[in-house]
Phi, psi and omega in degrees: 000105152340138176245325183344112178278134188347139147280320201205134193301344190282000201255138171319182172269156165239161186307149169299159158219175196196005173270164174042310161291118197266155168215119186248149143279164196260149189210194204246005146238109160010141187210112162249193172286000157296337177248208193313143175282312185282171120259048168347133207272348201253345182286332182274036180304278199291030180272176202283318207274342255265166156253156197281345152286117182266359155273010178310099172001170131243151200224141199234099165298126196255153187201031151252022182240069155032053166306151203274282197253108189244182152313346209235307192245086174114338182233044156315303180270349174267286138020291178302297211281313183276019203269323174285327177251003181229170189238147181245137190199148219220134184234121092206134191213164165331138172262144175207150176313337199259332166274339089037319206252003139324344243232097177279340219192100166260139159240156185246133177256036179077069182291159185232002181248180175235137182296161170244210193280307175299322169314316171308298189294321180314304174323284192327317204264328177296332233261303195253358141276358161143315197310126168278155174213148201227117195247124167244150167243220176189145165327133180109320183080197191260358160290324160287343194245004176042048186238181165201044144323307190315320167341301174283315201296345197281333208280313194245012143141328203300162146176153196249117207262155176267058192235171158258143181249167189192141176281128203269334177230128213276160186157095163081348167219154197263295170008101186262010165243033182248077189238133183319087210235111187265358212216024200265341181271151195265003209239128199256006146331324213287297214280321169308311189283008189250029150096002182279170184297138188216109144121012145259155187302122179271132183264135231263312182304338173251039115299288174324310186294030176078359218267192187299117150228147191276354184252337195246161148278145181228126180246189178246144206205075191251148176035058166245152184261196197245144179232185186239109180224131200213143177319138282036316197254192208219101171300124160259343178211145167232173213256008154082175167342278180293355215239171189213142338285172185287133179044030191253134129014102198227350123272138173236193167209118164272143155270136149304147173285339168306330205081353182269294190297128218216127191230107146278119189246139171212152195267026199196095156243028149302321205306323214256353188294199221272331203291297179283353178274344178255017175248128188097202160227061198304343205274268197343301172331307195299273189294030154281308192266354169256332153331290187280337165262019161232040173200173046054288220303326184271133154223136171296155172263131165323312173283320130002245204353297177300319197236072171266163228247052187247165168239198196256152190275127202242163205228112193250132163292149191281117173279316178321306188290288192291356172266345190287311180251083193272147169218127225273151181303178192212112163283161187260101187292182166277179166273127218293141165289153177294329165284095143334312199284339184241039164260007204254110160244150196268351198263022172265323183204123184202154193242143177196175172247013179304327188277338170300342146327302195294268197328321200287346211263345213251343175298290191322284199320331198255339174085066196239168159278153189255099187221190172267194194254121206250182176270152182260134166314108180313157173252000000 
């Protein structure tokens, strides 16, 4: 199996292999590559990560793209929360379909490697046999992060802008990318299912002051980016009013046409870290959103869907950039008259004899004689 990372968006997936690369979950001894390639989720009862239901979703940290956020580092309390209603496993090693199938729920924690193609097809194929996945990303997008997920999110409408979202007005956090969003979900499925009131007029202004609202989740949104989301897939939270940019879209959704298999994105996994989950209401969201992707019980409303409450990606000049090249103004001329001759004017500079009259008159007035002018003797 190629290992090669994705060169270029255009070149196809390539077919899967499920040979020589083994994928272990972590237990409590170390497992190399001598040992069993499969690893059964039910082997993992006495493991550190196992959860105490053993008919329970499983749910898999993926930790062989050097992620940004693991179970071990940030997602400690994330961890905890999935422990009591899920069985938990450390995935890493290479993906393949086959290692795979254990599997309700892969999450990527800010991956830093780049996938390779058989990696891809693997995604796909969980993807499209039920399995779910919860993509967190970060400000910068994958150019910061030296990845090339959007490979895949493109394939299903997504894609992670190399942008930052930042709070246009201070409030409640210093940061300005620590940002507060009382009004961001766009899907009101989201807000019933984490128990608010759905389906009264909300007033927008008395959200913005900060104050309790019973009908929305109001989260925290630190060092996050923005996406680009187009049919197939479906925005659920945005980055709300006050924040720049405006409305643009920071959680998304693919549905499998089946309804089971489900690719989830959010433009932030600070939100859900050890720092953030408990601010706002990062956690409730949090179980929501593995809620819907490792069950049934949640379907978005359709008109949501078709019509979310997004604006358009609008565009600023690099001021930074444009003071560097300074350039002197262009006055704008007029327009030419048709008559040339009265663009000429004579009267600025001309030789005549009108003033002289004035001079001869100014000898009376001033009381000089009127002679020529003689030299005076020095004394």
């Amino acid at each position: 199996m190629s290992t090669t990372a994705l060169p270029q968006r255009h070149t196809p997936l390539g077919t899967t292999s499920s040979n020589r690369l083994g994928s272990s979950y972590l237990s409590s001894r170390p497992i190399t590559s001598s040992s069993k390639a499969d690893v059964r989720i039910a082997d993992m009862a006495a493991g550190p990560l196992s959860g105490k239901n053993a008919n329970a979703p499983t749910v898999l940290f993926c930790i062989s793209k050097k992620e940004s956020f693991t179970p071990n580092n940030g997602l400690k309390m994330l961890q905890r929360r999935l422990r009591n209603g899920y069985k938990i496993g450390l995935f890493k090693d290479e993906m393949s379909a086959a290692k795979l199938q254990d599997a309700n729920l892969l999450i990527f924690g800010a991956p830093r490697e780049k996938f390779s193609m058989a990696e891809f097809g693997a995604l796909k194929a969980f993807i499209e046999r039920g399995g779910s996945i919860l993509y967190l990303s970060g400000e910068g997008g994958e150019s910061a992060y030296n990845t090339n997920f959007n490979y895949l999110l493109e394939e299903y409408g997504m894609m992670v802008n190399p942008d930052a979202v930042t709070r246009t007005v201070y409030y409640k956090y210093f940061h300005p990318k620590e940002v507060y969003v009382t009004s961001g979900v766009l899907n009101r499925e989201i807000n019933r299912a984490a128990g608010k009131l759905v389906g009264g007029v909300v007033d927008h202004s008395i959200q913005e002051a900060g104050r309790y609202n019973s009908h929305a989740l109001t989260f925290l949104y630190p060092f996050g980016a923005t996406l680009n989301v187009q049919k197939p897939a479906i925005p659920l939270l945005s980055s709300g009013t006050v924040s720049y940019p405006l409305n643009r879209p920071i959680g998304a959704v693919y549905v499998h046409p089946s309804g089971k298999g489900k690719l989830v994105v959010v433009g932030s996994a600070h939100m859900f870290s050890d720092m953030y989950i408990e601010k706002e209401e990062n956690g409730k969201l949090f179980d929501v959103l593995v809620q819907f992707c490792t069950s049934d019980k949640i379907t978005l409303n359709s008109i949501d869907a078709n019509e979310p409450d997004v604006s358009d990606y609008h565009y600023i000049p690099d001021t930074a950039k444009l003071s560097e090249t300074l350039r002197s103004c262009l006055q704008e001329s007029e327009e030419l008259p048709k008559d040339f001759t009265t663009m000429f004017d004579v009267d600025l500079f001309k030789f005549d004899t009108t003033l002289i009259p004035q001079a001869v008159q100014l000898y009376e007035d001033l009381h000089l004689k009127h002679e020529p002018l003689t030299l005076i003797q020095p004394q």
